[in-house]
């Protein structure tokens, strides 16, 4: 996620975004910043969860479940909904 986030956010590789269609996007730079930043946040969150799992192994399953069942879906939905503002005709 960190590598993809970096490529999209800082290198402008919007072609790496699933479902990207240049005909439907009015601001590819803005979309790259938005999606790339969200991927970087998810990647950083994964590292935080990994660190917590090493520090508190008793709660490893809980940390993973919170990340996988709450953080990833929440950020994913926000990314999909937020990306709509970069579409043409909106």
mmCIF file of C-alpha atoms in Angstrom:
data_model
loop_
_atom_site.group_PDB
_atom_site.id
_atom_site.type_symbol
_atom_site.label_atom_id
_atom_site.label_comp_id
_atom_site.label_asym_id
_atom_site.label_seq_id
_atom_site.Cartn_x
_atom_site.Cartn_y
_atom_site.Cartn_z
ATOM 1 C CA UNK A 1 0.000 0.000 0.000
ATOM 2 C CA UNK A 2 2.840 2.362 0.770
ATOM 3 C CA UNK A 3 4.489 1.781 -2.595
ATOM 4 C CA UNK A 4 1.229 2.219 -4.497
ATOM 5 C CA UNK A 5 0.346 5.282 -2.442
ATOM 6 C CA UNK A 6 3.731 6.813 -3.198
ATOM 7 C CA UNK A 7 3.509 6.110 -6.926
ATOM 8 C CA UNK A 8 -0.003 7.499 -7.187
ATOM 9 C CA UNK A 9 0.418 10.501 -4.871
ATOM 10 C CA UNK A 10 3.922 11.686 -5.714
ATOM 11 C CA UNK A 11 4.500 10.283 -9.194
ATOM 12 C CA UNK A 12 0.990 10.912 -10.526
ATOM 13 C CA UNK A 13 0.484 7.317 -11.652
ATOM 14 C CA UNK A 14 -3.313 7.518 -11.874
ATOM 15 C CA UNK A 15 -3.203 4.548 -14.225
ATOM 16 C CA UNK A 16 -2.616 2.400 -11.108
ATOM 17 C CA UNK A 17 -6.035 3.357 -9.703
ATOM 18 C CA UNK A 18 -8.549 0.565 -10.266
ATOM 19 C CA UNK A 19 -11.235 1.602 -12.740
ATOM 20 C CA UNK A 20 -9.466 4.803 -13.751
ATOM 21 C CA UNK A 21 -10.885 6.274 -16.960
ATOM 22 C CA UNK A 22 -9.263 9.500 -18.132
ATOM 23 C CA UNK A 23 -12.441 10.474 -19.987
ATOM 24 C CA UNK A 24 -14.402 10.557 -16.721
ATOM 25 C CA UNK A 25 -11.861 12.465 -14.594
ATOM 26 C CA UNK A 26 -11.654 16.256 -14.692
ATOM 27 C CA UNK A 27 -8.782 16.650 -12.195
ATOM 28 C CA UNK A 28 -6.291 13.754 -12.410
ATOM 29 C CA UNK A 29 -3.757 15.524 -10.173
ATOM 30 C CA UNK A 30 -6.341 16.035 -7.435
ATOM 31 C CA UNK A 31 -7.491 12.446 -7.744
ATOM 32 C CA UNK A 32 -3.887 11.232 -7.489
ATOM 33 C CA UNK A 33 -3.324 13.303 -4.332
ATOM 34 C CA UNK A 34 -6.545 12.078 -2.738
ATOM 35 C CA UNK A 35 -6.247 8.375 -3.542
ATOM 36 C CA UNK A 36 -2.492 8.271 -2.965
ATOM 37 C CA UNK A 37 -2.809 9.918 0.433
ATOM 38 C CA UNK A 38 -5.477 7.437 1.504
ATOM 39 C CA UNK A 39 -3.296 4.514 0.436
ATOM 40 C CA UNK A 40 -0.367 5.976 2.355
ATOM 41 C CA UNK A 41 -2.598 6.263 5.430
ATOM 42 C CA UNK A 42 -3.652 2.624 5.120
ATOM 43 C CA UNK A 43 -0.042 1.549 4.713
ATOM 44 C CA UNK A 44 1.053 3.553 7.737
ATOM 45 C CA UNK A 45 -1.852 2.090 9.692
ATOM 46 C CA UNK A 46 -0.690 -1.403 8.786
ATOM 47 C CA UNK A 47 2.750 -0.622 10.225
ATOM 48 C CA UNK A 48 1.186 0.718 13.421
ATOM 49 C CA UNK A 49 -0.898 -2.445 13.770
ATOM 50 C CA UNK A 50 2.187 -4.581 13.172
ATOM 51 C CA UNK A 51 4.090 -2.697 15.879
ATOM 52 C CA UNK A 52 1.197 -3.084 18.309
ATOM 53 C CA UNK A 53 1.033 -6.800 17.575
ATOM 54 C CA UNK A 54 4.717 -7.170 18.452
ATOM 55 C CA UNK A 55 4.406 -5.047 21.578
ATOM 56 C CA UNK A 56 1.182 -6.648 22.805
ATOM 57 C CA UNK A 57 0.988 -10.116 21.218
ATOM 58 C CA UNK A 58 -1.923 -11.116 23.445
ATOM 59 C CA UNK A 59 -4.135 -8.660 21.562
ATOM 60 C CA UNK A 60 -2.750 -9.304 18.077
ATOM 61 C CA UNK A 61 -6.018 -10.751 16.783
ATOM 62 C CA UNK A 62 -7.973 -7.793 18.145
ATOM 63 C CA UNK A 63 -5.613 -5.271 16.537
ATOM 64 C CA UNK A 64 -5.758 -7.074 13.214
ATOM 65 C CA UNK A 65 -9.552 -7.371 13.346
ATOM 66 C CA UNK A 66 -9.984 -3.677 14.081
ATOM 67 C CA UNK A 67 -7.702 -2.759 11.191
ATOM 68 C CA UNK A 68 -9.082 -5.296 8.700
ATOM 69 C CA UNK A 69 -12.756 -5.005 9.620
ATOM 70 C CA UNK A 70 -13.003 -1.310 10.461
ATOM 71 C CA UNK A 71 -10.113 0.830 9.212
ATOM 72 C CA UNK A 72 -9.657 -0.697 5.748
ATOM 73 C CA UNK A 73 -13.373 -0.707 4.834
ATOM 74 C CA UNK A 74 -13.891 2.801 6.246
ATOM 75 C CA UNK A 75 -10.976 4.346 4.358
ATOM 76 C CA UNK A 76 -11.925 2.406 1.223
ATOM 77 C CA UNK A 77 -15.497 3.692 1.286
ATOM 78 C CA UNK A 78 -14.353 7.236 1.972
ATOM 79 C CA UNK A 79 -11.913 6.970 -0.925
ATOM 80 C CA UNK A 80 -14.579 5.741 -3.335
ATOM 81 C CA UNK A 81 -17.123 8.352 -2.273
ATOM 82 C CA UNK A 82 -14.560 11.151 -2.123
ATOM 83 C CA UNK A 83 -13.182 10.288 -5.558
ATOM 84 C CA UNK A 84 -16.511 11.173 -7.112
ATOM 85 C CA UNK A 85 -15.770 14.869 -6.721
ATOM 86 C CA UNK A 86 -13.029 14.497 -9.341
ATOM 87 C CA UNK A 87 -15.408 13.096 -11.973
ATOM 88 C CA UNK A 88 -16.608 15.141 -14.891
ATOM 89 C CA UNK A 89 -20.135 16.455 -14.630
ATOM 90 C CA UNK A 90 -20.097 16.910 -10.836
#
